[in-house]
mmCIF file of C-alpha atoms in Angstrom:
data_model
loop_
_atom_site.group_PDB
_atom_site.id
_atom_site.type_symbol
_atom_site.label_atom_id
_atom_site.label_comp_id
_atom_site.label_asym_id
_atom_site.label_seq_id
_atom_site.Cartn_x
_atom_site.Cartn_y
_atom_site.Cartn_z
ATOM 1 C CA MET D 1 -26.024 -22.644 22.721
ATOM 2 C CA ARG D 2 -28.862 -24.416 20.936
ATOM 3 C CA ASP D 3 -27.981 -23.134 17.436
ATOM 4 C CA GLY D 4 -24.572 -24.769 17.414
ATOM 5 C CA ALA D 5 -25.307 -27.739 19.682
ATOM 6 C CA GLN D 6 -25.883 -30.025 16.684
ATOM 7 C CA TYR D 7 -22.167 -29.855 15.802
ATOM 8 C CA LEU D 8 -20.259 -28.540 18.807
ATOM 9 C CA SER D 9 -20.579 -27.381 22.387
ATOM 10 C CA LEU D 10 -18.335 -26.360 25.268
ATOM 11 C CA ASP D 11 -18.088 -28.277 28.526
ATOM 12 C CA SER D 12 -16.397 -26.532 31.455
ATOM 13 C CA ILE D 13 -15.157 -28.747 34.288
ATOM 14 C CA ASP D 14 -12.995 -27.445 37.143
ATOM 15 C CA GLY D 15 -12.101 -24.313 35.183
ATOM 16 C CA SER D 16 -10.907 -26.235 32.106
ATOM 17 C CA ALA D 17 -12.799 -25.997 28.814
ATOM 18 C CA ARG D 18 -13.472 -29.116 26.738
ATOM 19 C CA LEU D 19 -14.833 -28.802 23.210
ATOM 20 C CA ILE D 20 -17.346 -31.471 22.241
ATOM 21 C CA VAL D 21 -17.605 -32.114 18.498
ATOM 22 C CA ARG D 22 -20.458 -34.192 17.101
ATOM 23 C CA GLY D 23 -22.337 -34.785 13.891
ATOM 24 C CA GLU D 24 -21.178 -35.139 10.293
ATOM 25 C CA TRP D 25 -18.427 -32.618 9.418
ATOM 26 C CA VAL D 26 -18.516 -33.152 5.674
ATOM 27 C CA LEU D 27 -18.738 -30.956 2.580
ATOM 28 C CA ALA D 28 -22.501 -31.457 2.267
ATOM 29 C CA ASN D 29 -22.973 -29.781 5.656
ATOM 30 C CA TYR D 30 -20.384 -27.035 5.086
ATOM 31 C CA GLN D 31 -22.777 -24.079 5.271
ATOM 32 C CA ALA D 32 -24.665 -25.515 8.227
ATOM 33 C CA ILE D 33 -21.402 -26.023 10.104
ATOM 34 C CA GLU D 34 -20.330 -22.443 9.310
ATOM 35 C CA ARG D 35 -23.599 -21.122 10.737
ATOM 36 C CA ALA D 36 -23.200 -23.337 13.790
ATOM 37 C CA ILE D 37 -19.664 -22.068 14.389
ATOM 38 C CA HIS D 38 -20.818 -18.473 14.009
ATOM 39 C CA ALA D 39 -23.695 -19.004 16.433
ATOM 40 C CA PHE D 40 -21.442 -20.871 18.878
ATOM 41 C CA LEU D 41 -18.913 -18.031 19.031
ATOM 42 C CA ALA D 42 -21.519 -15.246 18.982
ATOM 43 C CA GLN D 43 -23.488 -16.759 21.864
ATOM 44 C CA ALA D 44 -20.253 -17.154 23.797
ATOM 45 C CA GLY D 45 -20.049 -13.348 23.699
ATOM 46 C CA HIS D 46 -17.210 -12.990 21.183
ATOM 47 C CA ALA D 47 -18.630 -11.267 18.122
ATOM 48 C CA SER D 48 -15.216 -10.394 16.676
ATOM 49 C CA SER D 49 -14.147 -14.026 16.837
ATOM 50 C CA ALA D 50 -17.413 -15.046 15.184
ATOM 51 C CA LYS D 51 -16.481 -12.916 12.179
ATOM 52 C CA GLN D 52 -13.068 -14.591 12.017
ATOM 53 C CA ARG D 53 -14.454 -18.154 12.610
ATOM 54 C CA ARG D 54 -11.740 -18.627 15.245
ATOM 55 C CA LEU D 55 -11.793 -19.331 19.007
ATOM 56 C CA PRO D 56 -10.491 -16.299 20.960
ATOM 57 C CA SER D 57 -7.646 -16.732 23.396
ATOM 58 C CA ALA D 58 -10.110 -16.593 26.316
ATOM 59 C CA LEU D 59 -11.847 -19.725 25.017
ATOM 60 C CA GLN D 60 -8.787 -21.811 24.136
ATOM 61 C CA VAL D 61 -9.812 -25.362 25.003
ATOM 62 C CA SER D 62 -7.700 -27.749 27.024
ATOM 63 C CA GLY D 63 -9.309 -30.864 25.530
ATOM 64 C CA ILE D 64 -11.483 -32.048 22.693
ATOM 65 C CA ASP D 65 -14.073 -34.840 22.586
ATOM 66 C CA LEU D 66 -14.424 -36.352 19.109
ATOM 67 C CA SER D 67 -16.375 -39.439 20.162
ATOM 68 C CA GLY D 68 -19.600 -37.996 18.741
ATOM 69 C CA LEU D 69 -18.011 -37.260 15.354
ATOM 70 C CA ALA D 70 -20.089 -39.395 12.973
ATOM 71 C CA ALA D 71 -18.199 -38.529 9.762
ATOM 72 C CA VAL D 72 -15.489 -36.150 8.634
ATOM 73 C CA ASP D 73 -13.790 -35.206 5.373
ATOM 74 C CA THR D 74 -11.162 -32.642 4.414
ATOM 75 C CA ALA D 75 -13.666 -29.764 4.243
ATOM 76 C CA GLY D 76 -14.939 -30.450 7.755
ATOM 77 C CA ALA D 77 -11.426 -31.036 9.081
ATOM 78 C CA ALA D 78 -10.357 -27.669 7.642
ATOM 79 C CA GLN D 79 -13.276 -25.945 9.392
ATOM 80 C CA LEU D 80 -12.285 -27.557 12.686
ATOM 81 C CA ALA D 81 -8.631 -26.597 12.202
ATOM 82 C CA ARG D 82 -9.546 -22.973 11.509
ATOM 83 C CA LEU D 83 -11.810 -22.911 14.584
ATOM 84 C CA ILE D 84 -9.298 -24.300 17.052
ATOM 85 C CA GLY D 85 -6.069 -23.376 15.319
ATOM 86 C CA PRO D 86 -3.945 -25.870 13.321
ATOM 87 C CA ALA D 87 -1.131 -26.107 15.879
ATOM 88 C CA HIS D 88 -3.514 -26.435 18.843
ATOM 89 C CA LEU D 89 -5.599 -29.053 17.014
ATOM 90 C CA SER D 90 -2.479 -31.139 16.319
ATOM 91 C CA GLU D 91 -1.609 -30.969 20.009
ATOM 92 C CA LEU D 92 -5.123 -32.018 21.097
ATOM 93 C CA LEU D 93 -5.261 -34.891 18.601
ATOM 94 C CA SER D 94 -2.288 -36.508 20.306
ATOM 95 C CA GLN D 95 -4.540 -36.988 23.379
ATOM 96 C CA GLN D 96 -7.271 -38.875 21.462
ATOM 97 C CA ASP D 97 -7.577 -42.635 22.047
ATOM 98 C CA GLY D 98 -11.018 -43.781 20.960
ATOM 99 C CA LEU D 99 -11.103 -42.173 17.497
ATOM 100 C CA PRO D 100 -10.406 -44.442 14.493
ATOM 101 C CA ALA D 101 -6.853 -44.181 13.173
ATOM 102 C CA GLU D 102 -7.945 -43.087 9.690
ATOM 103 C CA ARG D 103 -9.892 -40.121 11.087
ATOM 104 C CA LEU D 104 -7.007 -39.121 13.319
ATOM 105 C CA ALA D 105 -4.684 -39.298 10.331
ATOM 106 C CA LEU D 106 -7.040 -37.155 8.213
ATOM 107 C CA LEU D 107 -7.418 -34.504 10.923
ATOM 108 C CA ALA D 108 -3.658 -34.451 11.565
ATOM 109 C CA ALA D 109 -2.872 -34.093 7.841
ATOM 110 C CA VAL D 110 -5.342 -31.237 7.391
ATOM 111 C CA ALA D 111 -4.072 -29.505 10.552
ATOM 112 C CA ALA D 112 -0.495 -29.759 9.245
ATOM 113 C CA ALA D 113 -1.475 -28.343 5.844
ATOM 114 C CA GLU D 114 -3.700 -25.536 7.132
ATOM 115 C CA PRO D 115 -1.765 -22.247 7.478
ATOM 116 C CA GLU D 116 -1.695 -20.653 10.903
ATOM 117 C CA ALA D 117 -3.854 -17.518 10.927
ATOM 118 C CA GLU D 118 -2.029 -14.290 11.604
ATOM 119 C CA PRO D 119 -3.400 -12.387 14.602
ATOM 120 C CA PRO D 120 -4.834 -9.039 13.540
ATOM 121 C CA GLY D 121 -2.414 -6.245 14.273
ATOM 122 C CA ALA D 122 -2.519 -2.495 14.302
ATOM 123 C CA PRO D 123 -2.761 -0.855 10.871
ATOM 124 C CA ILE D 124 0.624 -0.034 9.374
ATOM 125 C CA PRO D 125 1.214 3.703 8.865
ATOM 126 C CA ALA D 126 1.525 4.817 5.265
ATOM 127 C CA TRP D 127 5.060 6.150 5.731
ATOM 128 C CA ARG D 128 6.245 2.801 7.096
ATOM 129 C CA GLU D 129 4.668 0.941 4.214
ATOM 130 C CA LEU D 130 6.316 3.364 1.769
ATOM 131 C CA LEU D 131 9.721 2.846 3.394
ATOM 132 C CA GLY D 132 9.148 -0.915 3.306
ATOM 133 C CA ARG D 133 8.388 -0.832 -0.410
ATOM 134 C CA ILE D 134 11.472 1.307 -1.052
ATOM 135 C CA GLY D 135 13.589 -1.170 0.896
ATOM 136 C CA MET D 136 12.156 -4.108 -1.058
ATOM 137 C CA SER D 137 12.863 -2.298 -4.338
ATOM 138 C CA VAL D 138 16.456 -1.558 -3.325
ATOM 139 C CA GLU D 139 16.952 -5.183 -2.295
ATOM 140 C CA HIS D 140 15.487 -6.363 -5.614
ATOM 141 C CA ILE D 141 17.779 -4.041 -7.593
ATOM 142 C CA TRP D 142 20.782 -5.256 -5.604
ATOM 143 C CA GLN D 143 19.891 -8.875 -6.352
ATOM 144 C CA LEU D 144 19.566 -8.030 -10.063
ATOM 145 C CA ILE D 145 23.006 -6.391 -10.070
ATOM 146 C CA VAL D 146 24.633 -9.342 -8.288
ATOM 147 C CA ALA D 147 22.989 -11.850 -10.649
ATOM 148 C CA LEU D 148 24.000 -9.808 -13.701
ATOM 149 C CA LEU D 149 27.623 -9.523 -12.568
ATOM 150 C CA GLY D 150 27.758 -13.251 -11.844
ATOM 151 C CA PHE D 151 26.290 -14.121 -15.243
ATOM 152 C CA MET D 152 28.702 -11.694 -16.881
ATOM 153 C CA GLY D 153 31.579 -13.603 -15.290
ATOM 154 C CA LEU D 154 30.199 -16.929 -16.557
ATOM 155 C CA THR D 155 29.853 -15.645 -20.105
ATOM 156 C CA LEU D 156 33.310 -14.044 -20.165
ATOM 157 C CA GLU D 157 34.807 -17.287 -18.864
ATOM 158 C CA ALA D 158 32.975 -19.265 -21.566
ATOM 159 C CA LEU D 159 34.084 -16.846 -24.288
ATOM 160 C CA GLY D 160 37.707 -17.050 -23.132
ATOM 161 C CA ARG D 161 37.598 -20.846 -22.851
ATOM 162 C CA ASN D 162 36.234 -21.331 -26.372
ATOM 163 C CA LEU D 163 38.208 -18.548 -28.068
ATOM 164 C CA PHE D 164 41.246 -20.708 -28.901
ATOM 165 C CA ARG D 165 39.320 -23.913 -29.566
ATOM 166 C CA PRO D 166 37.935 -23.657 -33.132
ATOM 167 C CA ASP D 167 36.421 -27.144 -32.869
ATOM 168 C CA ARG D 168 33.907 -25.783 -30.349
ATOM 169 C CA TRP D 169 32.868 -22.758 -32.409
ATOM 170 C CA ARG D 170 29.198 -22.939 -33.377
ATOM 171 C CA ILE D 171 29.388 -21.146 -36.707
ATOM 172 C CA THR D 172 25.949 -22.223 -37.908
ATOM 173 C CA ALA D 173 24.246 -21.003 -34.734
ATOM 174 C CA VAL D 174 26.136 -17.695 -34.874
ATOM 175 C CA VAL D 175 25.186 -17.101 -38.527
ATOM 176 C CA ALA D 176 21.536 -17.910 -37.812
ATOM 177 C CA GLN D 177 21.478 -15.489 -34.881
ATOM 178 C CA VAL D 178 23.215 -12.778 -36.958
ATOM 179 C CA GLU D 179 20.454 -13.118 -39.531
ATOM 180 C CA GLN D 180 17.687 -12.914 -36.927
ATOM 181 C CA SER D 181 19.110 -10.116 -34.799
ATOM 182 C CA GLY D 182 21.047 -8.219 -37.477
ATOM 183 C CA LEU D 183 19.868 -8.580 -41.066
ATOM 184 C CA ASN D 184 16.186 -8.766 -40.193
ATOM 185 C CA ALA D 185 16.502 -5.563 -38.139
ATOM 186 C CA VAL D 186 18.063 -3.464 -40.924
ATOM 187 C CA PRO D 187 14.757 -2.083 -42.328
ATOM 188 C CA ILE D 188 13.382 -0.888 -38.981
ATOM 189 C CA VAL D 189 16.725 0.602 -37.899
ATOM 190 C CA ALA D 190 17.209 2.381 -41.222
ATOM 191 C CA LEU D 191 13.639 3.734 -41.257
ATOM 192 C CA LEU D 192 13.701 4.983 -37.680
ATOM 193 C CA THR D 193 17.092 6.681 -37.906
ATOM 194 C CA PHE D 194 16.143 8.213 -41.267
ATOM 195 C CA MET D 195 13.045 9.812 -39.760
ATOM 196 C CA VAL D 196 14.893 10.972 -36.643
ATOM 197 C CA GLY D 197 17.615 12.471 -38.828
ATOM 198 C CA ALA D 198 14.956 14.400 -40.735
ATOM 199 C CA VAL D 199 13.386 15.626 -37.496
ATOM 200 C CA ILE D 200 16.774 16.754 -36.139
ATOM 201 C CA ALA D 201 17.420 18.680 -39.349
ATOM 202 C CA PHE D 202 13.996 20.342 -39.160
ATOM 203 C CA LEU D 203 14.547 21.360 -35.547
ATOM 204 C CA GLY D 204 18.050 22.611 -36.264
ATOM 205 C CA ALA D 205 16.888 24.629 -39.210
ATOM 206 C CA THR D 206 14.038 26.141 -37.194
ATOM 207 C CA VAL D 207 16.227 27.170 -34.252
ATOM 208 C CA LEU D 208 19.351 28.201 -36.173
ATOM 209 C CA ALA D 209 17.365 30.288 -38.675
ATOM 210 C CA ASP D 210 16.797 32.888 -35.942
ATOM 211 C CA PHE D 211 20.579 33.375 -35.769
ATOM 212 C CA GLY D 212 21.227 33.197 -39.502
ATOM 213 C CA ALA D 213 23.232 29.998 -39.006
ATOM 214 C CA THR D 214 21.184 27.407 -40.863
ATOM 215 C CA ILE D 215 24.368 26.144 -42.494
ATOM 216 C CA TYR D 216 25.325 24.598 -39.159
ATOM 217 C CA THR D 217 22.383 22.205 -39.451
ATOM 218 C CA VAL D 218 24.788 19.962 -41.346
ATOM 219 C CA THR D 219 27.169 19.926 -38.392
ATOM 220 C CA LEU D 220 24.311 19.299 -35.955
ATOM 221 C CA VAL D 221 23.040 16.281 -37.877
ATOM 222 C CA GLY D 222 26.465 14.780 -38.432
ATOM 223 C CA PHE D 223 27.733 15.352 -34.916
ATOM 224 C CA SER D 224 24.596 14.025 -33.208
ATOM 225 C CA PHE D 225 24.298 10.885 -35.300
ATOM 226 C CA LEU D 226 27.954 9.923 -35.314
ATOM 227 C CA ARG D 227 28.350 10.281 -31.561
ATOM 228 C CA GLU D 228 24.947 9.591 -30.001
ATOM 229 C CA PHE D 229 21.709 9.059 -31.872
ATOM 230 C CA ALA D 230 22.671 6.246 -34.231
ATOM 231 C CA VAL D 231 24.119 3.937 -31.591
ATOM 232 C CA LEU D 232 21.528 4.882 -28.963
ATOM 233 C CA LEU D 233 18.469 4.423 -31.177
ATOM 234 C CA THR D 234 19.867 1.174 -32.556
ATOM 235 C CA ALA D 235 20.561 -0.137 -29.057
ATOM 236 C CA ILE D 236 17.046 0.731 -27.873
ATOM 237 C CA LEU D 237 15.532 -1.026 -30.888
ATOM 238 C CA ILE D 238 17.718 -4.071 -30.358
ATOM 239 C CA ALA D 239 16.841 -4.078 -26.647
ATOM 240 C CA GLY D 240 13.156 -4.199 -27.480
ATOM 241 C CA ARG D 241 13.509 -6.595 -30.383
ATOM 242 C CA THR D 242 16.403 -8.959 -29.645
ATOM 243 C CA ALA D 243 16.587 -9.001 -25.835
ATOM 244 C CA SER D 244 12.925 -9.957 -25.702
ATOM 245 C CA ALA D 245 13.485 -12.644 -28.348
ATOM 246 C CA TYR D 246 16.418 -14.114 -26.405
ATOM 247 C CA THR D 247 14.375 -14.197 -23.196
ATOM 248 C CA ALA D 248 11.356 -15.760 -24.878
ATOM 249 C CA GLN D 249 13.457 -18.407 -26.653
ATOM 250 C CA LEU D 250 15.451 -19.458 -23.600
ATOM 251 C CA GLY D 251 12.425 -19.102 -21.336
ATOM 252 C CA SER D 252 10.380 -21.458 -23.516
ATOM 253 C CA MET D 253 13.250 -23.934 -23.484
ATOM 254 C CA LYS D 254 13.445 -23.643 -19.709
ATOM 255 C CA ALA D 255 9.696 -24.163 -19.362
ATOM 256 C CA ASN D 256 9.851 -27.246 -21.610
ATOM 257 C CA GLN D 257 12.837 -28.593 -19.624
ATOM 258 C CA GLU D 258 15.039 -28.541 -22.730
ATOM 259 C CA ILE D 259 17.805 -26.767 -20.819
ATOM 260 C CA ASP D 260 17.675 -29.474 -18.148
ATOM 261 C CA ALA D 261 18.001 -32.047 -20.916
ATOM 262 C CA ILE D 262 21.086 -30.233 -22.244
ATOM 263 C CA ARG D 263 22.661 -30.407 -18.791
ATOM 264 C CA MET D 264 21.779 -34.093 -18.473
ATOM 265 C CA MET D 265 23.670 -34.770 -21.726
ATOM 266 C CA GLY D 266 26.778 -33.229 -20.165
ATOM 267 C CA LEU D 267 26.657 -30.052 -22.276
ATOM 268 C CA SER D 268 26.868 -26.464 -21.062
ATOM 269 C CA PRO D 269 23.844 -24.256 -21.787
ATOM 270 C CA ILE D 270 26.170 -21.239 -21.621
ATOM 271 C CA ASP D 271 28.389 -22.612 -24.412
ATOM 272 C CA LEU D 272 25.502 -23.973 -26.420
ATOM 273 C CA LEU D 273 22.893 -21.216 -26.151
ATOM 274 C CA VAL D 274 24.368 -18.024 -24.725
ATOM 275 C CA VAL D 275 27.782 -17.668 -26.379
ATOM 276 C CA PRO D 276 26.433 -17.852 -29.994
ATOM 277 C CA ARG D 277 23.854 -15.186 -29.187
ATOM 278 C CA ILE D 278 26.449 -12.892 -27.630
ATOM 279 C CA ILE D 279 28.846 -13.269 -30.577
ATOM 280 C CA ALA D 280 26.018 -12.723 -33.068
ATOM 281 C CA LEU D 281 24.956 -9.500 -31.383
ATOM 282 C CA LEU D 282 28.586 -8.332 -31.116
ATOM 283 C CA ILE D 283 28.740 -8.698 -34.906
ATOM 284 C CA ALA D 284 25.309 -7.322 -35.713
ATOM 285 C CA MET D 285 25.248 -4.286 -33.427
ATOM 286 C CA PRO D 286 28.190 -2.344 -34.970
ATOM 287 C CA ALA D 287 26.838 -3.084 -38.448
ATOM 288 C CA LEU D 288 23.382 -1.840 -37.509
ATOM 289 C CA THR D 289 24.914 1.217 -35.866
ATOM 290 C CA PHE D 290 26.706 2.039 -39.119
ATOM 291 C CA VAL D 291 23.423 1.626 -41.018
ATOM 292 C CA GLY D 292 21.780 3.964 -38.497
ATOM 293 C CA MET D 293 24.509 6.578 -38.964
ATOM 294 C CA VAL D 294 24.183 6.526 -42.745
ATOM 295 C CA SER D 295 20.372 6.570 -42.684
ATOM 296 C CA GLY D 296 20.199 9.432 -40.190
ATOM 297 C CA ILE D 297 22.658 11.531 -42.155
ATOM 298 C CA VAL D 298 20.761 10.817 -45.387
ATOM 299 C CA GLY D 299 17.519 11.923 -43.702
ATOM 300 C CA GLY D 300 19.163 15.159 -42.586
ATOM 301 C CA MET D 301 20.649 15.655 -46.061
ATOM 302 C CA LEU D 302 17.211 15.278 -47.659
ATOM 303 C CA VAL D 303 15.686 17.893 -45.375
ATOM 304 C CA CYS D 304 18.588 20.261 -46.002
ATOM 305 C CA ALA D 305 18.148 19.849 -49.745
ATOM 306 C CA VAL D 306 14.385 20.445 -49.646
ATOM 307 C CA ALA D 307 14.013 23.090 -46.925
ATOM 308 C CA LEU D 308 17.402 24.859 -46.753
ATOM 309 C CA ASP D 309 18.607 24.780 -50.373
ATOM 310 C CA ILE D 310 21.758 22.938 -49.297
ATOM 311 C CA SER D 311 22.581 20.522 -52.086
ATOM 312 C CA PRO D 312 23.830 17.021 -51.283
ATOM 313 C CA SER D 313 27.280 17.869 -52.640
ATOM 314 C CA MET D 314 27.494 20.953 -50.425
ATOM 315 C CA PHE D 315 26.173 18.928 -47.483
ATOM 316 C CA LEU D 316 28.906 16.316 -47.936
ATOM 317 C CA THR D 317 31.581 18.992 -48.387
ATOM 318 C CA ILE D 318 30.600 20.740 -45.129
ATOM 319 C CA PHE D 319 30.277 17.389 -43.414
ATOM 320 C CA GLN D 320 33.775 16.314 -44.442
ATOM 321 C CA ARG D 321 35.270 19.675 -43.498
ATOM 322 C CA ASP D 322 33.661 20.184 -40.063
ATOM 323 C CA ILE D 323 33.135 16.668 -38.655
ATOM 324 C CA ALA D 324 36.265 14.905 -37.451
ATOM 325 C CA LEU D 325 36.682 11.162 -37.977
ATOM 326 C CA ARG D 326 37.072 10.584 -34.234
ATOM 327 C CA HIS D 327 33.349 11.203 -33.701
ATOM 328 C CA PHE D 328 32.615 8.155 -35.820
ATOM 329 C CA PHE D 329 34.948 5.974 -33.741
ATOM 330 C CA LEU D 330 33.587 7.384 -30.472
ATOM 331 C CA GLY D 331 30.076 6.391 -31.491
ATOM 332 C CA MET D 332 31.063 2.980 -32.807
ATOM 333 C CA ALA D 333 33.055 2.210 -29.642
ATOM 334 C CA LYS D 334 29.812 2.024 -27.634
ATOM 335 C CA ALA D 335 28.141 -0.483 -29.955
ATOM 336 C CA PRO D 336 29.944 -3.649 -28.720
ATOM 337 C CA ILE D 337 29.381 -2.652 -25.087
ATOM 338 C CA PHE D 338 25.653 -2.175 -25.671
ATOM 339 C CA ALA D 339 25.490 -5.433 -27.641
ATOM 340 C CA TYR D 340 27.131 -7.449 -24.863
ATOM 341 C CA LEU D 341 24.929 -5.985 -22.127
ATOM 342 C CA ILE D 342 21.712 -6.480 -24.111
ATOM 343 C CA ALA D 343 22.631 -10.081 -24.930
ATOM 344 C CA ILE D 344 23.495 -11.132 -21.376
ATOM 345 C CA ILE D 345 20.426 -9.419 -19.897
ATOM 346 C CA GLY D 346 18.142 -11.159 -22.388
ATOM 347 C CA CYS D 347 19.752 -14.560 -21.805
ATOM 348 C CA LEU D 348 19.840 -14.168 -18.011
ATOM 349 C CA GLU D 349 16.137 -13.333 -17.838
ATOM 350 C CA GLY D 350 15.436 -16.366 -20.015
ATOM 351 C CA PHE D 351 17.216 -18.623 -17.522
ATOM 352 C CA LYS D 352 15.112 -17.139 -14.686
ATOM 353 C CA VAL D 353 11.824 -18.387 -16.177
ATOM 354 C CA ARG D 354 10.053 -20.782 -13.817
ATOM 355 C CA GLY D 355 7.953 -22.903 -16.161
ATOM 356 C CA SER D 356 4.762 -21.000 -16.980
ATOM 357 C CA ALA D 357 3.591 -18.713 -19.753
ATOM 358 C CA GLN D 358 3.077 -15.925 -17.221
ATOM 359 C CA SER D 359 6.685 -16.245 -16.076
ATOM 360 C CA VAL D 360 7.898 -16.050 -19.681
ATOM 361 C CA GLY D 361 5.928 -12.832 -20.210
ATOM 362 C CA GLU D 362 7.108 -11.261 -16.954
ATOM 363 C CA HIS D 363 10.783 -11.967 -17.617
ATOM 364 C CA THR D 364 10.508 -10.848 -21.249
ATOM 365 C CA THR D 365 9.141 -7.502 -20.081
ATOM 366 C CA SER D 366 11.859 -7.305 -17.422
ATOM 367 C CA ALA D 367 14.570 -7.984 -20.028
ATOM 368 C CA VAL D 368 13.377 -5.124 -22.246
ATOM 369 C CA VAL D 369 13.092 -2.659 -19.361
ATOM 370 C CA GLN D 370 16.493 -3.579 -17.913
ATOM 371 C CA SER D 371 18.195 -3.442 -21.314
ATOM 372 C CA ILE D 372 16.841 -0.010 -22.199
ATOM 373 C CA PHE D 373 17.686 1.341 -18.736
ATOM 374 C CA VAL D 374 21.251 -0.015 -18.854
ATOM 375 C CA VAL D 375 21.791 1.278 -22.406
ATOM 376 C CA ILE D 376 20.703 4.812 -21.504
ATOM 377 C CA LEU D 377 22.730 4.743 -18.271
ATOM 378 C CA ILE D 378 25.920 3.593 -19.999
ATOM 379 C CA ASP D 379 25.403 6.115 -22.795
ATOM 380 C CA ALA D 380 25.078 8.943 -20.259
ATOM 381 C CA LEU D 381 28.247 7.804 -18.457
ATOM 382 C CA ALA D 382 30.083 7.560 -21.785
ATOM 383 C CA ALA D 383 28.987 11.088 -22.728
ATOM 384 C CA LEU D 384 30.327 12.413 -19.417
ATOM 385 C CA PHE D 385 33.569 10.493 -19.912
ATOM 386 C CA TYR D 386 34.022 11.835 -23.445
ATOM 387 C CA MET D 387 33.358 15.379 -22.234
ATOM 388 C CA GLU D 388 35.874 15.124 -19.400
ATOM 389 C CA MET D 389 38.478 13.668 -21.743
ATOM 390 C CA GLY D 390 37.898 16.439 -24.268
ATOM 391 C CA TRP D 391 37.007 14.039 -27.050
#
């Protein structure tokens, strides 16, 4: 084994293998040591182990001679640990007597820090990997549900505890959050619902014209916006706009350890940061939903006036005659539920941030996706409930 003899060799006595290490195992000789290890293993007749830079089980040594080791640093110690195996190297080092204490300590520290290599196994079939990923996804969803329910309990407890204590109401924080999440969102909510209302009227007019029932476009627009579209579109916009803002704000505070500082001062982050945001969204969401209803109906009215020769006065007369007031209340009843869910999801994801910009971005994206999914799910369940109740 001439190629690797400069750094290591194997001495077999009475059936036991003893690895002899010599030379300078330092960073400057890293490539030379790698070539020596490769040549040592290849000439021993173990090509697969040479590729892995690891002694095979057939060559596991029972002893190691480090007396010829002239110098060693962490790079060389890591190469030796990978060759022998971290656990086996730690065991062999306990048998060394003549090596200086500082070198023994360095080798032991590197062996303890070096991860144990996994033995190569058989390739995993695709169907097993697919089932494993499905299982991991189900487990992740279950953990999200448990965390959300637990956080919901904390927020409800905080709301109930502070409800009858006006001295703990944070009016300024609530008003500021209402402005950010409510007033500043009025233009985008009004514009989007206006355009969707116009599109619904166009579609209704196109389809109903084949049956000579274009007059029912008024009923279609009013019914759809009072019960579904206004609150759903508003909730989706708020999920993308406000839930992400809540997560980014709380996540940045978590990354800067401001939340830890709040706890150190004996204050509750739930009372101080979460409750004002929940109350603000509970106030802003119904108001924005009402704006969405009005804007969508106005968009439908404009299309009816331009394309169907239905004047605004006729539109309002048909609307008042055919659309019951209960549809308005059924749509508005979902707004506080959506507001509460969006607020707690955004705040919960903010508290999950782990102190890096990447974590803030990941949890902000997660908050938006979860909020939109929950909003659509609850809206579908509410629609089924309304249908079964005959409302």
